[in-house]
Amino acid sequence: MNSILLRLVLLGALCLGAFLATGALSLAQTDSGLETSGSDQVKAARKAIDGAGEELQELKKDDETARYDDERLVELQQRLEDIASAMQSIHDTLQPRLEAIKARETEIGEPPDEGEPAEPQSLIDERTQLAKDRASINSEIGLVQAIAQEARQLADSVAGYRRTLFRQSLLGRADLSAERLNAVQAALAEESREIVTRISSWLSFTWRHERGAFLSALLLSLLTGVLFIIGEYRLFSRYTQHDKSETDPSEFSKHTSAFWSTFLPTVGVAIFCTLTWFFLNNFNVLRGDISRMLAPFFQFVVILFFVGRLADAVLAPRHPHWRLVPVSDRGAHTLWWLIMAATLVNAADYLAGSIAEVLDSPVILTIARSMLAAIIIGVLLVVLSRIRPMQEREGRGRAWPSSISVPLTVLGVALIVLPLFGYVGLARFIATQVVVLGALIVTMYLGFLSAKAVSEPTEFSASALGKILSERYGFGQIAVEQIGLLCGILIYVFVIVVGVPIIFLVWGFQIRDIQGWVADSFSQVTIGSVTISLSGILIGLAAFAIGYFITRWFQRWLDDNVMRRSRMEDGLRNSVRTAVGYAGIIIAAVIGASVAGLNLSNLALVAGALSLGIGFGLQNIVNNFVSGLILLAERPFKVGDWVVTGSTQGFVRHISVRATEIETFDRQSVIVPNSEFINTPVGNWTHRNHLGRVQIAVGVSYDSDPRRVIEILEEIAPTNDIVLRNPAPFVVFTDFGASSLDFELRVYLSDVLSGLSVATDLRTKIFERFREEGIEIPFPQTDVHIKAPQPAGAAQEDTDNTGPKAETRAADKKPPAPRMDPDE
């Protein structure tokens, strides 16, 4: 809890180097195994376990000391776990040798019985040696397993002891008797005198004897700080400073500016403080006790700076247009001062506690300071819950909503009451979580909002970086949007990788705990005969991604530089490109699975499962898949062809291994399973070429001369440029229709895709020419027979109105049929 700054600085290297550290540990173990035999490693492990047990017993003897020495317990636990891992490695090394000995013994068989021919002496010697080796390896494996089991049990004991100490530090009650509280004033005065004495003696000695080194270290620290500040300003000033002239910034600008204006300067201050401590320490200027007091002071500075930047980024007291929360100007200033006051009290208490550890101050002094800090923070929280910071309504500020004011009040009252009943450790822990954890969660939330804003296509394109990519480097709109999405994903990952470990540190975990978790996540886990590790999975996914992108690049290169230059037709290019894509993805998947540690021999089980699935319901999928391969190989049609299948006709737009996309003349995309193209007849108008024939039917009246009609049609046909002269157009007298003489003009076209426009042009010319020649294009006519009413006498005279005479009379009386002109 007292080394937050050092943890912040080391966290990046811890997260980025976890995999390399694990690999280095494995390499070190391998090298050790080469230098020493397995027996020597077992002896060293036995000695280390004995030492760890003795150290644990020493820690248990003095609970008051061990209570504040969780780091020693973490190191002890990690050493025990390393011993167990080393023993497991030895076991894994010996096991194959044991299996090989057993296999050889099985191969040479049992000794011959009495009465059987004697075996060669060399075979007897080999069997004897194998038995000795097997016994030795079995003994060594048993010892290794016992040591590993003991190390794990001892590590579990250490973990349990740590949990007990943590519960005691939180739930244990402090002795706040009057006698002990009366000693606080004297202890505080003595601690103050000790601090002044140590610092003054160190400064006096350093100035007299190590003045040059001291000044050199300070000069290097100042130069480094100045260079870092100038570099940060030149590179990131646009992200860390508000544009005062902008009165209506976008949400993208607000969130990204708030996040980076908090994170980047804080990292800069942390690096500057770390380098200052590094230079002073490496110039042998710092004394041991001064170094242990200077480190928490730098932590104090970084924490105050971090919370101040965060509060300024969120509340923006001086820049209302950049404010992220709906509070008034007065409310923003009030909140800023209250937050900084709580942070100052919290950080000052930890600084004083760290110095007290160096000076071995009485425990009651630390308890009293923690009690006072918790009560002050509780009062500040109560005050914070009662203010009216929300935006004004009718000249008055509004109070917090109950979802905020009630938790703040409860926490504040708890921090005031708990220390009074002796629960100082619990109150101090809650106060730390409220201040530090609250700041971290707000920062992570700003990071998530920033990542979300960067991922928005329109927002990133309108940003400064998006404009630079599009204007200076010529990236297209889609490329810029994809880069924005990638940047958003990277910010999400960065916030999680950095923020989550820091939260664990605030909760009381040690760096070695997190390092152990990271190492365990990258270590191998064996499930049956399958060995899985997170590192292997990540590397396998990376290998597959690299193979996938290489495949896509090779597809584009092959299509643009080879097939297009060779004037290869589009259909064949699509088939080759598709086949190369599937082959590359399959190869990338196999390589990725191998790198991830999957045994490819187990694919036989997968194949068996697929066969069973095919038998139960995947026939259609496999049928379409195989049909797609046949279509790509035989190429009965290609992309761009005009095909007809069933009730669907249109142009082929895409051929995949499962289905083919056809775009109809109405611009509708129809996905047709490939099996239909294999099992049913398919018409292809453009299979080998674009030649085609168009038939134009036309009818003329019975008064027209058929030979003249044929001559006119033969004259009109060649007038269109797309109509071929060879084969020549011809006319067919097809039938005697009910109302017309039926003819059909048949012409051959160089491009059948133009058939509709050619037919329209020829029909227009035929209509115009027939009108000039006076040739009538008739329409269907129907005779309607109407019977007039009969007088009574006539009915008696002729009672049979259904005979031929009645029909003749009706025909004689019917009116003439109306005649319609096509022009009307």
PDB file of C-alpha atoms in Angstrom, residues 542-697:
ATOM      1  CA  ALA A 542      -1.130 -14.154 -34.271  1.00  0.00           C
ATOM      2  CA  ALA A 543       0.287 -16.756 -36.688  1.00  0.00           C
ATOM      3  CA  PHE A 544      -3.166 -17.305 -38.212  1.00  0.00           C
ATOM      4  CA  ALA A 545      -3.716 -13.538 -38.545  1.00  0.00           C
ATOM      5  CA  ILE A 546      -0.335 -13.106 -40.237  1.00  0.00           C
ATOM      6  CA  GLY A 547      -1.071 -15.994 -42.600  1.00  0.00           C
ATOM      7  CA  TYR A 548      -4.513 -14.578 -43.350  1.00  0.00           C
ATOM      8  CA  PHE A 549      -3.161 -11.130 -44.240  1.00  0.00           C
ATOM      9  CA  ILE A 550      -0.363 -12.656 -46.312  1.00  0.00           C
ATOM     10  CA  THR A 551      -2.966 -14.692 -48.193  1.00  0.00           C
ATOM     11  CA  ARG A 552      -5.094 -11.607 -48.902  1.00  0.00           C
ATOM     12  CA  TRP A 553      -2.024  -9.677 -50.027  1.00  0.00           C
ATOM     13  CA  PHE A 554      -0.933 -12.519 -52.304  1.00  0.00           C
ATOM     14  CA  GLN A 555      -4.451 -12.704 -53.760  1.00  0.00           C
ATOM     15  CA  ARG A 556      -4.426  -9.018 -54.654  1.00  0.00           C
ATOM     16  CA  TRP A 557      -0.863  -9.186 -55.999  1.00  0.00           C
ATOM     17  CA  LEU A 558      -1.638 -12.252 -58.126  1.00  0.00           C
ATOM     18  CA  ASP A 559      -4.832 -10.700 -59.464  1.00  0.00           C
ATOM     19  CA  ASP A 560      -3.417  -7.236 -60.203  1.00  0.00           C
ATOM     20  CA  ASN A 561       0.097  -8.073 -61.396  1.00  0.00           C
ATOM     21  CA  VAL A 562      -0.172 -11.519 -62.988  1.00  0.00           C
ATOM     22  CA  MET A 563      -3.663 -12.405 -64.122  1.00  0.00           C
ATOM     23  CA  ARG A 564      -4.728  -8.930 -65.210  1.00  0.00           C
ATOM     24  CA  ARG A 565      -1.555  -8.375 -67.217  1.00  0.00           C
ATOM     25  CA  SER A 566      -1.996 -11.737 -68.939  1.00  0.00           C
ATOM     26  CA  ARG A 567      -5.473 -10.610 -70.151  1.00  0.00           C
ATOM     27  CA  MET A 568      -7.090 -13.505 -68.294  1.00  0.00           C
ATOM     28  CA  GLU A 569     -10.870 -13.423 -68.367  1.00  0.00           C
ATOM     29  CA  ASP A 570     -12.751 -12.361 -65.273  1.00  0.00           C
ATOM     30  CA  GLY A 571     -14.323 -15.750 -64.564  1.00  0.00           C
ATOM     31  CA  LEU A 572     -10.997 -17.602 -64.561  1.00  0.00           C
ATOM     32  CA  ARG A 573      -9.431 -14.863 -62.449  1.00  0.00           C
ATOM     33  CA  ASN A 574     -12.203 -15.231 -59.891  1.00  0.00           C
ATOM     34  CA  SER A 575     -11.769 -19.019 -59.760  1.00  0.00           C
ATOM     35  CA  VAL A 576      -8.002 -18.804 -59.279  1.00  0.00           C
ATOM     36  CA  ARG A 577      -8.324 -16.024 -56.708  1.00  0.00           C
ATOM     37  CA  THR A 578     -10.925 -17.976 -54.725  1.00  0.00           C
ATOM     38  CA  ALA A 579      -8.902 -21.191 -54.790  1.00  0.00           C
ATOM     39  CA  VAL A 580      -5.750 -19.387 -53.638  1.00  0.00           C
ATOM     40  CA  GLY A 581      -7.714 -17.725 -50.823  1.00  0.00           C
ATOM     41  CA  TYR A 582      -9.132 -20.982 -49.482  1.00  0.00           C
ATOM     42  CA  ALA A 583      -5.769 -22.737 -49.737  1.00  0.00           C
ATOM     43  CA  GLY A 584      -3.996 -19.907 -47.898  1.00  0.00           C
ATOM     44  CA  ILE A 585      -6.578 -19.796 -45.100  1.00  0.00           C
ATOM     45  CA  ILE A 586      -6.382 -23.565 -44.608  1.00  0.00           C
ATOM     46  CA  ILE A 587      -2.572 -23.417 -44.431  1.00  0.00           C
ATOM     47  CA  ALA A 588      -2.723 -20.489 -41.983  1.00  0.00           C
ATOM     48  CA  ALA A 589      -5.224 -22.374 -39.808  1.00  0.00           C
ATOM     49  CA  VAL A 590      -3.011 -25.480 -39.734  1.00  0.00           C
ATOM     50  CA  ILE A 591       0.076 -23.418 -38.827  1.00  0.00           C
ATOM     51  CA  GLY A 592      -1.833 -21.514 -36.146  1.00  0.00           C
ATOM     52  CA  ALA A 593      -3.167 -24.732 -34.611  1.00  0.00           C
ATOM     53  CA  SER A 594       0.327 -26.237 -34.585  1.00  0.00           C
ATOM     54  CA  VAL A 595       1.833 -23.159 -32.938  1.00  0.00           C
ATOM     55  CA  ALA A 596      -0.966 -23.123 -30.350  1.00  0.00           C
ATOM     56  CA  GLY A 597       0.046 -26.618 -29.304  1.00  0.00           C
ATOM     57  CA  LEU A 598      -2.858 -28.577 -30.742  1.00  0.00           C
ATOM     58  CA  ASN A 599      -2.024 -32.087 -31.884  1.00  0.00           C
ATOM     59  CA  LEU A 600      -3.032 -32.303 -35.522  1.00  0.00           C
ATOM     60  CA  SER A 601      -3.358 -36.069 -35.227  1.00  0.00           C
ATOM     61  CA  ASN A 602      -6.503 -35.383 -33.209  1.00  0.00           C
ATOM     62  CA  LEU A 603      -8.084 -34.021 -36.361  1.00  0.00           C
ATOM     63  CA  ALA A 604      -9.066 -37.603 -37.123  1.00  0.00           C
ATOM     64  CA  LEU A 605     -11.554 -37.345 -34.274  1.00  0.00           C
ATOM     65  CA  VAL A 606     -12.879 -34.118 -35.748  1.00  0.00           C
ATOM     66  CA  ALA A 607     -13.196 -35.791 -39.140  1.00  0.00           C
ATOM     67  CA  GLY A 608     -15.108 -38.657 -37.545  1.00  0.00           C
ATOM     68  CA  ALA A 609     -17.450 -36.219 -35.839  1.00  0.00           C
ATOM     69  CA  LEU A 610     -17.985 -34.400 -39.122  1.00  0.00           C
ATOM     70  CA  SER A 611     -18.757 -37.686 -40.870  1.00  0.00           C
ATOM     71  CA  LEU A 612     -21.352 -38.443 -38.222  1.00  0.00           C
ATOM     72  CA  GLY A 613     -22.812 -34.969 -38.617  1.00  0.00           C
ATOM     73  CA  ILE A 614     -22.934 -35.372 -42.381  1.00  0.00           C
ATOM     74  CA  GLY A 615     -24.874 -38.574 -41.931  1.00  0.00           C
ATOM     75  CA  PHE A 616     -27.399 -36.903 -39.634  1.00  0.00           C
ATOM     76  CA  GLY A 617     -28.097 -33.609 -41.344  1.00  0.00           C
ATOM     77  CA  LEU A 618     -25.174 -31.940 -43.077  1.00  0.00           C
ATOM     78  CA  GLN A 619     -25.707 -33.572 -46.440  1.00  0.00           C
ATOM     79  CA  ASN A 620     -26.966 -30.388 -48.062  1.00  0.00           C
ATOM     80  CA  ILE A 621     -24.047 -28.337 -46.754  1.00  0.00           C
ATOM     81  CA  VAL A 622     -21.487 -30.853 -47.992  1.00  0.00           C
ATOM     82  CA  ASN A 623     -23.389 -31.240 -51.254  1.00  0.00           C
ATOM     83  CA  ASN A 624     -23.271 -27.496 -51.860  1.00  0.00           C
ATOM     84  CA  PHE A 625     -19.607 -27.366 -50.824  1.00  0.00           C
ATOM     85  CA  VAL A 626     -18.573 -30.111 -53.238  1.00  0.00           C
ATOM     86  CA  SER A 627     -20.777 -28.587 -55.942  1.00  0.00           C
ATOM     87  CA  GLY A 628     -19.004 -25.258 -55.431  1.00  0.00           C
ATOM     88  CA  LEU A 629     -15.621 -26.928 -55.907  1.00  0.00           C
ATOM     89  CA  ILE A 630     -16.897 -28.543 -59.113  1.00  0.00           C
ATOM     90  CA  LEU A 631     -18.180 -25.200 -60.405  1.00  0.00           C
ATOM     91  CA  LEU A 632     -14.846 -23.514 -59.659  1.00  0.00           C
ATOM     92  CA  ALA A 633     -12.978 -26.326 -61.413  1.00  0.00           C
ATOM     93  CA  GLU A 634     -15.207 -26.964 -64.460  1.00  0.00           C
ATOM     94  CA  ARG A 635     -16.376 -23.347 -64.807  1.00  0.00           C
ATOM     95  CA  PRO A 636     -19.676 -23.948 -66.666  1.00  0.00           C
ATOM     96  CA  PHE A 637     -20.322 -20.268 -65.991  1.00  0.00           C
ATOM     97  CA  LYS A 638     -18.226 -17.430 -64.626  1.00  0.00           C
ATOM     98  CA  VAL A 639     -18.680 -14.082 -62.980  1.00  0.00           C
ATOM     99  CA  GLY A 640     -20.526 -11.767 -65.371  1.00  0.00           C
ATOM    100  CA  ASP A 641     -22.373 -14.506 -67.297  1.00  0.00           C
ATOM    101  CA  TRP A 642     -26.110 -14.279 -67.971  1.00  0.00           C
ATOM    102  CA  VAL A 643     -27.578 -17.533 -66.652  1.00  0.00           C
ATOM    103  CA  VAL A 644     -31.065 -18.952 -66.318  1.00  0.00           C
ATOM    104  CA  THR A 645     -31.925 -21.586 -63.731  1.00  0.00           C
ATOM    105  CA  GLY A 646     -35.477 -22.446 -62.811  1.00  0.00           C
ATOM    106  CA  SER A 647     -37.403 -19.216 -62.354  1.00  0.00           C
ATOM    107  CA  THR A 648     -34.258 -17.155 -61.770  1.00  0.00           C
ATOM    108  CA  GLN A 649     -32.195 -15.435 -64.403  1.00  0.00           C
ATOM    109  CA  GLY A 650     -29.615 -12.706 -64.194  1.00  0.00           C
ATOM    110  CA  PHE A 651     -25.910 -12.026 -64.044  1.00  0.00           C
ATOM    111  CA  VAL A 652     -23.476 -14.044 -61.907  1.00  0.00           C
ATOM    112  CA  ARG A 653     -21.831 -11.722 -59.374  1.00  0.00           C
ATOM    113  CA  HIS A 654     -19.975 -14.081 -57.030  1.00  0.00           C
ATOM    114  CA  ILE A 655     -19.210 -17.801 -56.815  1.00  0.00           C
ATOM    115  CA  SER A 656     -18.341 -19.258 -53.426  1.00  0.00           C
ATOM    116  CA  VAL A 657     -18.007 -22.851 -52.268  1.00  0.00           C
ATOM    117  CA  ARG A 658     -21.543 -22.908 -50.841  1.00  0.00           C
ATOM    118  CA  ALA A 659     -23.719 -20.691 -53.028  1.00  0.00           C
ATOM    119  CA  THR A 660     -23.663 -18.429 -56.064  1.00  0.00           C
ATOM    120  CA  GLU A 661     -24.934 -14.872 -56.088  1.00  0.00           C
ATOM    121  CA  ILE A 662     -27.080 -13.897 -59.083  1.00  0.00           C
ATOM    122  CA  GLU A 663     -28.190 -10.336 -59.678  1.00  0.00           C
ATOM    123  CA  THR A 664     -31.493 -10.161 -61.535  1.00  0.00           C
ATOM    124  CA  PHE A 665     -32.446  -7.460 -64.014  1.00  0.00           C
ATOM    125  CA  ASP A 666     -34.427  -5.808 -61.206  1.00  0.00           C
ATOM    126  CA  ARG A 667     -31.149  -5.477 -59.238  1.00  0.00           C
ATOM    127  CA  GLN A 668     -32.231  -8.120 -56.759  1.00  0.00           C
ATOM    128  CA  SER A 669     -29.490 -10.417 -55.416  1.00  0.00           C
ATOM    129  CA  VAL A 670     -30.579 -14.057 -55.348  1.00  0.00           C
ATOM    130  CA  ILE A 671     -28.406 -16.571 -53.463  1.00  0.00           C
ATOM    131  CA  VAL A 672     -28.702 -19.928 -55.221  1.00  0.00           C
ATOM    132  CA  PRO A 673     -27.196 -23.084 -53.639  1.00  0.00           C
ATOM    133  CA  ASN A 674     -24.504 -24.587 -55.819  1.00  0.00           C
ATOM    134  CA  SER A 675     -26.220 -27.983 -55.891  1.00  0.00           C
ATOM    135  CA  GLU A 676     -28.976 -26.535 -58.089  1.00  0.00           C
ATOM    136  CA  PHE A 677     -26.451 -25.705 -60.793  1.00  0.00           C
ATOM    137  CA  ILE A 678     -25.175 -29.292 -60.718  1.00  0.00           C
ATOM    138  CA  ASN A 679     -28.458 -31.217 -60.448  1.00  0.00           C
ATOM    139  CA  THR A 680     -30.746 -29.088 -62.684  1.00  0.00           C
ATOM    140  CA  PRO A 681     -30.407 -27.691 -66.243  1.00  0.00           C
ATOM    141  CA  VAL A 682     -28.811 -24.256 -66.398  1.00  0.00           C
ATOM    142  CA  GLY A 683     -28.935 -21.911 -69.368  1.00  0.00           C
ATOM    143  CA  ASN A 684     -25.936 -19.709 -70.023  1.00  0.00           C
ATOM    144  CA  TRP A 685     -26.404 -17.014 -72.655  1.00  0.00           C
ATOM    145  CA  THR A 686     -22.731 -15.996 -72.543  1.00  0.00           C
ATOM    146  CA  HIS A 687     -20.943 -19.296 -71.972  1.00  0.00           C
ATOM    147  CA  ARG A 688     -18.440 -19.201 -74.841  1.00  0.00           C
ATOM    148  CA  ASN A 689     -19.274 -15.819 -76.467  1.00  0.00           C
ATOM    149  CA  HIS A 690     -21.895 -13.090 -76.470  1.00  0.00           C
ATOM    150  CA  LEU A 691     -23.504 -14.066 -79.774  1.00  0.00           C
ATOM    151  CA  GLY A 692     -27.281 -14.502 -79.658  1.00  0.00           C
ATOM    152  CA  ARG A 693     -30.491 -14.350 -81.649  1.00  0.00           C
ATOM    153  CA  VAL A 694     -33.585 -12.195 -81.174  1.00  0.00           C
ATOM    154  CA  GLN A 695     -37.034 -12.992 -82.615  1.00  0.00           C
ATOM    155  CA  ILE A 696     -39.481 -10.174 -83.326  1.00  0.00           C
ATOM    156  CA  ALA A 697     -43.041 -11.328 -83.989  1.00  0.00           C
TER     157      ALA A 697
END
